[in-house]
PDB file of C-alpha atoms and ligand atoms in Angstrom:
ATOM      1  CA  UNK A  99      49.205  34.928  29.702  1.00  0.00           C
ATOM      2  CA  UNK A 100      53.233  34.176  29.063  1.00  0.00           C
ATOM      3  CA  UNK A 101      55.475  31.417  29.444  1.00  0.00           C
ATOM      4  CA  UNK A 102      58.602  32.252  30.573  1.00  0.00           C
ATOM      5  CA  UNK A 103      61.074  29.527  29.708  1.00  0.00           C
ATOM      6  CA  UNK A 104      64.035  29.691  32.899  1.00  0.00           C
ATOM      7  CA  UNK A 105      67.144  27.658  32.208  1.00  0.00           C
ATOM      8  CA  UNK A 106      68.731  26.447  34.927  1.00  0.00           C
ATOM      9  CA  UNK A 107      72.377  26.744  35.214  1.00  0.00           C
ATOM     10  CA  UNK A 108      73.861  25.460  31.349  1.00  0.00           C
ATOM     11  CA  UNK A 109      71.153  24.490  28.734  1.00  0.00           C
ATOM     12  CA  UNK A 110      71.863  24.228  24.833  1.00  0.00           C
ATOM     13  CA  UNK A 111      71.007  27.562  22.699  1.00  0.00           C
ATOM     14  CA  UNK A 112      69.321  25.268  20.371  1.00  0.00           C
ATOM     15  CA  UNK A 113      66.915  23.605  22.756  1.00  0.00           C
ATOM     16  CA  UNK A 114      65.691  26.899  23.715  1.00  0.00           C
ATOM     17  CA  UNK A 115      65.351  28.269  20.643  1.00  0.00           C
ATOM     18  CA  UNK A 116      63.499  24.959  19.174  1.00  0.00           C
ATOM     19  CA  UNK A 117      61.290  24.552  22.078  1.00  0.00           C
ATOM     20  CA  UNK A 118      59.054  27.930  21.887  1.00  0.00           C
ATOM     21  CA  UNK A 119      57.138  27.369  19.339  1.00  0.00           C
ATOM     22  CA  UNK A 120      55.891  24.043  20.415  1.00  0.00           C
ATOM     23  CA  UNK A 121      55.217  25.149  23.249  1.00  0.00           C
ATOM     24  CA  UNK A 122      52.931  27.360  21.749  1.00  0.00           C
ATOM     25  CA  UNK A 123      51.596  24.742  19.304  1.00  0.00           C
ATOM     26  CA  UNK A 124      50.343  23.053  22.664  1.00  0.00           C
ATOM     27  CA  UNK A 125      49.005  25.769  24.937  1.00  0.00           C
ATOM     28  CA  UNK A 126      48.257  28.378  21.425  1.00  0.00           C
ATOM     29  CA  UNK A 127      44.308  29.251  22.933  1.00  0.00           C
ATOM     30  CA  UNK A 128      45.722  29.454  26.675  1.00  0.00           C
ATOM     31  CA  UNK A 129      48.842  31.071  26.032  1.00  0.00           C
ATOM     32  CA  UNK A 130      49.569  34.832  24.178  1.00  0.00           C
ATOM     33  CA  UNK A 131      54.090  34.078  24.211  1.00  0.00           C
ATOM     34  CA  UNK A 132      56.437  32.075  24.782  1.00  0.00           C
ATOM     35  CA  UNK A 133      60.364  33.861  25.860  1.00  0.00           C
ATOM     36  CA  UNK A 134      63.533  32.611  27.332  1.00  0.00           C
ATOM     37  CA  UNK A 135      63.930  34.405  30.036  1.00  0.00           C
ATOM     38  CA  UNK A 136      67.429  34.960  31.510  1.00  0.00           C
ATOM     39  CA  UNK A 137      69.770  32.494  33.471  1.00  0.00           C
ATOM     40  CA  UNK A 138      69.225  31.415  36.725  1.00  0.00           C
ATOM     41  CA  UNK A 139      71.985  29.975  38.930  1.00  0.00           C
ATOM     42  CA  UNK A 140      71.365  26.403  41.069  1.00  0.00           C
ATOM     43  CA  UNK A 141      70.818  27.271  44.989  1.00  0.00           C
ATOM     44  CA  UNK A 142      73.120  24.705  46.769  1.00  0.00           C
ATOM     45  CA  UNK A 143      70.714  24.355  49.148  1.00  0.00           C
ATOM     46  CA  UNK A 144      68.630  22.133  46.221  1.00  0.00           C
ATOM     47  CA  UNK A 145      72.164  19.310  45.494  1.00  0.00           C
ATOM     48  CA  UNK A 146      71.485  16.136  48.079  1.00  0.00           C
ATOM     49  CA  UNK A 147      74.927  15.134  48.398  1.00  0.00           C
ATOM     50  CA  UNK A 148      74.215  12.136  49.164  1.00  0.00           C
ATOM     51  CA  UNK A 149      72.502  11.187  45.746  1.00  0.00           C
ATOM     52  CA  UNK A 150      74.753  13.324  43.743  1.00  0.00           C
ATOM     53  CA  UNK A 151      71.085  14.924  42.455  1.00  0.00           C
ATOM     54  CA  UNK A 152      69.363  18.069  42.980  1.00  0.00           C
ATOM     55  CA  UNK A 153      66.085  18.148  45.195  1.00  0.00           C
ATOM     56  CA  UNK A 154      62.816  18.987  42.654  1.00  0.00           C
ATOM     57  CA  UNK A 155      60.890  20.845  45.659  1.00  0.00           C
ATOM     58  CA  UNK A 156      64.083  23.598  46.757  1.00  0.00           C
ATOM     59  CA  UNK A 157      64.035  24.139  43.314  1.00  0.00           C
ATOM     60  CA  UNK A 158      60.377  24.498  42.635  1.00  0.00           C
ATOM     61  CA  UNK A 159      60.217  27.011  45.743  1.00  0.00           C
ATOM     62  CA  UNK A 160      62.883  28.542  44.179  1.00  0.00           C
ATOM     63  CA  UNK A 161      61.350  29.167  41.125  1.00  0.00           C
ATOM     64  CA  UNK A 162      58.069  30.229  42.434  1.00  0.00           C
ATOM     65  CA  UNK A 163      59.544  33.631  43.451  1.00  0.00           C
ATOM     66  CA  UNK A 164      60.034  34.187  40.068  1.00  0.00           C
ATOM     67  CA  UNK A 165      56.648  34.249  39.025  1.00  0.00           C
ATOM     68  CA  UNK A 166      54.619  37.341  38.618  1.00  0.00           C
ATOM     69  CA  UNK A 167      50.860  37.599  37.639  1.00  0.00           C
ATOM     70  CA  UNK A 168      49.088  34.649  36.170  1.00  0.00           C
ATOM     71  CA  UNK A 169      52.265  34.066  34.041  1.00  0.00           C
ATOM     72  CA  UNK A 170      53.958  30.784  34.490  1.00  0.00           C
ATOM     73  CA  UNK A 171      57.845  29.946  34.514  1.00  0.00           C
ATOM     74  CA  UNK A 172      59.235  26.742  33.236  1.00  0.00           C
ATOM     75  CA  UNK A 173      62.131  25.669  33.913  1.00  0.00           C
ATOM     76  CA  UNK A 174      65.014  23.734  32.586  1.00  0.00           C
ATOM     77  CA  UNK A 175      67.200  22.228  34.437  1.00  0.00           C
ATOM     78  CA  UNK A 176      70.731  20.618  33.405  1.00  0.00           C
ATOM     79  CA  UNK A 177      70.888  18.749  36.519  1.00  0.00           C
ATOM     80  CA  UNK A 178      69.306  14.811  37.774  1.00  0.00           C
ATOM     81  CA  UNK A 179      66.027  15.540  40.225  1.00  0.00           C
ATOM     82  CA  UNK A 180      64.667  13.632  42.498  1.00  0.00           C
ATOM     83  CA  UNK A 181      61.263  13.981  44.666  1.00  0.00           C
ATOM     84  CA  UNK A 182      60.431  12.293  47.774  1.00  0.00           C
ATOM     85  CA  UNK A 183      60.926   8.727  47.911  1.00  0.00           C
ATOM     86  CA  UNK A 184      61.227   8.448  43.883  1.00  0.00           C
ATOM     87  CA  UNK A 185      64.654   7.859  42.715  1.00  0.00           C
ATOM     88  CA  UNK A 186      64.987  10.254  40.167  1.00  0.00           C
ATOM     89  CA  UNK A 187      62.113  12.559  38.467  1.00  0.00           C
ATOM     90  CA  UNK A 188      61.287  14.307  34.827  1.00  0.00           C
ATOM     91  CA  UNK A 189      60.167  17.188  36.282  1.00  0.00           C
ATOM     92  CA  UNK A 190      57.760  18.431  38.680  1.00  0.00           C
ATOM     93  CA  UNK A 191      54.991  21.509  38.696  1.00  0.00           C
ATOM     94  CA  UNK A 192      52.932  22.743  40.873  1.00  0.00           C
ATOM     95  CA  UNK A 193      49.219  20.950  40.129  1.00  0.00           C
ATOM     96  CA  UNK A 194      48.140  23.630  39.446  1.00  0.00           C
ATOM     97  CA  UNK A 195      50.346  26.886  39.845  1.00  0.00           C
ATOM     98  CA  UNK A 196      52.779  28.845  37.609  1.00  0.00           C
ATOM     99  CA  UNK A 197      55.519  27.160  38.251  1.00  0.00           C
ATOM    100  CA  UNK A 198      56.619  23.927  35.569  1.00  0.00           C
ATOM    101  CA  UNK A 199      60.712  21.938  35.825  1.00  0.00           C
ATOM    102  CA  UNK A 200      61.758  19.700  33.985  1.00  0.00           C
ATOM    103  CA  UNK A 201      65.488  17.996  33.493  1.00  0.00           C
ATOM    104  CA  UNK A 202      66.586  17.565  30.645  1.00  0.00           C
ATOM    105  CA  UNK A 203      69.330  15.058  32.127  1.00  0.00           C
ATOM    106  CA  UNK A 204      67.584  11.485  32.048  1.00  0.00           C
ATOM    107  CA  UNK A 205      65.646  12.762  28.381  1.00  0.00           C
ATOM    108  CA  UNK A 206      69.442  13.007  26.691  1.00  0.00           C
ATOM    109  CA  UNK A 207      70.085   9.630  24.906  1.00  0.00           C
ATOM    110  CA  UNK A 208      73.821  10.053  26.456  1.00  0.00           C
ATOM    111  CA  UNK A 209      72.748   9.531  29.857  1.00  0.00           C
ATOM    112  CA  UNK A 210      72.201   5.647  28.638  1.00  0.00           C
ATOM    113  CA  UNK A 211      75.691   6.017  26.777  1.00  0.00           C
ATOM    114  CA  UNK A 212      73.822   6.382  23.606  1.00  0.00           C
ATOM    115  CA  UNK A 213      74.998   9.105  20.790  1.00  0.00           C
ATOM    116  CA  UNK A 214      73.969  12.189  20.735  1.00  0.00           C
ATOM    117  CA  UNK A 215      70.190  13.009  18.645  1.00  0.00           C
ATOM    118  CA  UNK A 216      69.471  15.815  19.205  1.00  0.00           C
ATOM    119  CA  UNK A 217      65.736  15.439  17.320  1.00  0.00           C
ATOM    120  CA  UNK A 218      64.967  13.061  20.047  1.00  0.00           C
ATOM    121  CA  UNK A 219      66.616  15.254  22.769  1.00  0.00           C
ATOM    122  CA  UNK A 220      64.124  17.541  21.902  1.00  0.00           C
ATOM    123  CA  UNK A 221      60.933  15.370  21.209  1.00  0.00           C
ATOM    124  CA  UNK A 222      61.179  14.054  25.028  1.00  0.00           C
ATOM    125  CA  UNK A 223      61.458  17.624  26.223  1.00  0.00           C
ATOM    126  CA  UNK A 224      58.691  19.241  24.288  1.00  0.00           C
ATOM    127  CA  UNK A 225      56.810  16.016  25.470  1.00  0.00           C
ATOM    128  CA  UNK A 226      57.826  16.270  29.172  1.00  0.00           C
ATOM    129  CA  UNK A 227      57.681  20.514  29.599  1.00  0.00           C
ATOM    130  CA  UNK A 228      54.089  20.269  27.689  1.00  0.00           C
ATOM    131  CA  UNK A 229      53.209  17.599  30.516  1.00  0.00           C
ATOM    132  CA  UNK A 230      54.086  19.706  33.492  1.00  0.00           C
ATOM    133  CA  UNK A 231      52.898  22.669  31.921  1.00  0.00           C
ATOM    134  CA  UNK A 232      49.892  19.973  31.965  1.00  0.00           C
ATOM    135  CA  UNK A 233      49.820  20.019  35.309  1.00  0.00           C
ATOM    136  CA  UNK A 234      50.907  23.951  35.995  1.00  0.00           C
ATOM    137  CA  UNK A 235      47.237  24.272  34.557  1.00  0.00           C
ATOM    138  CA  UNK A 236      45.733  21.622  36.649  1.00  0.00           C
ATOM    139  CA  UNK A 237      45.432  19.287  34.984  1.00  0.00           C
ATOM    140  CA  UNK A 238      46.178  15.358  36.820  1.00  0.00           C
ATOM    141  CA  UNK A 239      47.492  11.992  35.059  1.00  0.00           C
ATOM    142  CA  UNK A 240      45.666  10.429  32.469  1.00  0.00           C
ATOM    143  CA  UNK A 241      45.268   6.421  32.045  1.00  0.00           C
ATOM    144  CA  UNK A 242      46.185   6.664  28.056  1.00  0.00           C
ATOM    145  CA  UNK A 243      49.328   5.754  27.624  1.00  0.00           C
ATOM    146  CA  UNK A 244      49.629   8.102  24.548  1.00  0.00           C
ATOM    147  CA  UNK A 245      48.581  10.692  25.744  1.00  0.00           C
ATOM    148  CA  UNK A 246      51.387  13.227  26.851  1.00  0.00           C
ATOM    149  CA  UNK A 247      49.392  13.739  30.362  1.00  0.00           C
ATOM    150  CA  UNK A 248      50.343   9.867  31.215  1.00  0.00           C
ATOM    151  CA  UNK A 249      52.606   9.068  34.017  1.00  0.00           C
ATOM    152  CA  UNK A 250      56.515   8.175  32.909  1.00  0.00           C
ATOM    153  CA  UNK A 251      58.886   5.991  35.034  1.00  0.00           C
ATOM    154  CA  UNK A 252      60.979   5.088  32.331  1.00  0.00           C
ATOM    155  CA  UNK A 253      62.595   6.781  29.353  1.00  0.00           C
ATOM    156  CA  UNK A 254      60.606   3.760  27.424  1.00  0.00           C
ATOM    157  CA  UNK A 255      57.791   5.492  28.490  1.00  0.00           C
ATOM    158  CA  UNK A 256      58.425   8.833  27.239  1.00  0.00           C
ATOM    159  CA  UNK A 257      59.509   7.574  24.443  1.00  0.00           C
ATOM    160  CA  UNK A 258      55.889   5.983  23.923  1.00  0.00           C
ATOM    161  CA  UNK A 259      53.991   8.842  24.276  1.00  0.00           C
ATOM    162  CA  UNK A 260      52.672  11.411  22.044  1.00  0.00           C
ATOM    163  CA  UNK A 261      53.601  15.423  22.418  1.00  0.00           C
ATOM    164  CA  UNK A 262      49.990  15.899  22.507  1.00  0.00           C
ATOM    165  CA  UNK A 263      46.982  16.112  24.912  1.00  0.00           C
ATOM    166  CA  UNK A 264      44.464  13.035  24.313  1.00  0.00           C
ATOM    167  CA  UNK A 265      40.955  14.351  23.456  1.00  0.00           C
ATOM    168  CA  UNK A 266      39.682  14.045  26.882  1.00  0.00           C
ATOM    169  CA  UNK A 267      42.323  16.058  28.484  1.00  0.00           C
ATOM    170  CA  UNK A 268      41.715  18.825  26.121  1.00  0.00           C
ATOM    171  CA  UNK A 269      38.705  18.833  26.923  1.00  0.00           C
ATOM    172  CA  UNK A 270      39.290  19.426  30.836  1.00  0.00           C
ATOM    173  CA  UNK A 271      41.972  21.930  29.951  1.00  0.00           C
ATOM    174  CA  UNK A 272      39.475  24.311  28.047  1.00  0.00           C
ATOM    175  CA  UNK A 273      37.036  23.357  30.782  1.00  0.00           C
TER     176      UNK A 273
HETATM  177 ZN1   ZN B 214      53.180  14.211  35.924  1.00  0.00          ZN
HETATM  178 ZN1   ZN B 215      45.308  12.872  27.979  1.00  0.00          ZN
END
């Protein structure tokens, strides 16, 4: 099985180069390769004028059409996402399914008025992409706050967790 990273709108090149080996590390036993696919334009229907945000469900629906066979599509978007009644989400995925989506917007220190920090951005994007792919492999949320599958409601919670699946989640994944 292959993970296809699909940039949605503009995503920095360096991130697209540095992310695949990190994803392979987490899912090496399930995934044969991780490749960067062509950029997809953001469908205008995903934009919510009043919120100034993009609807994660509409984007996921749009991306579902790009999946083939058992391969996974991991979409990386630079725009801010919301879902249902949640003010924002870092990402969303079908659980289980073939499509996962992560926004880099609120993972970037710049969003919080802080200076750019590429290493921190990469670390956070790794955690949230491993998390959403975990959902696509059928994993639910984990109670262990250090586990990458714990639910993050704030950037502080993202920073608290490790980029790794806990022992428990790993067992579930390979069961
Ligand atoms: Zn989740
Ligand atoms: Zn866990």
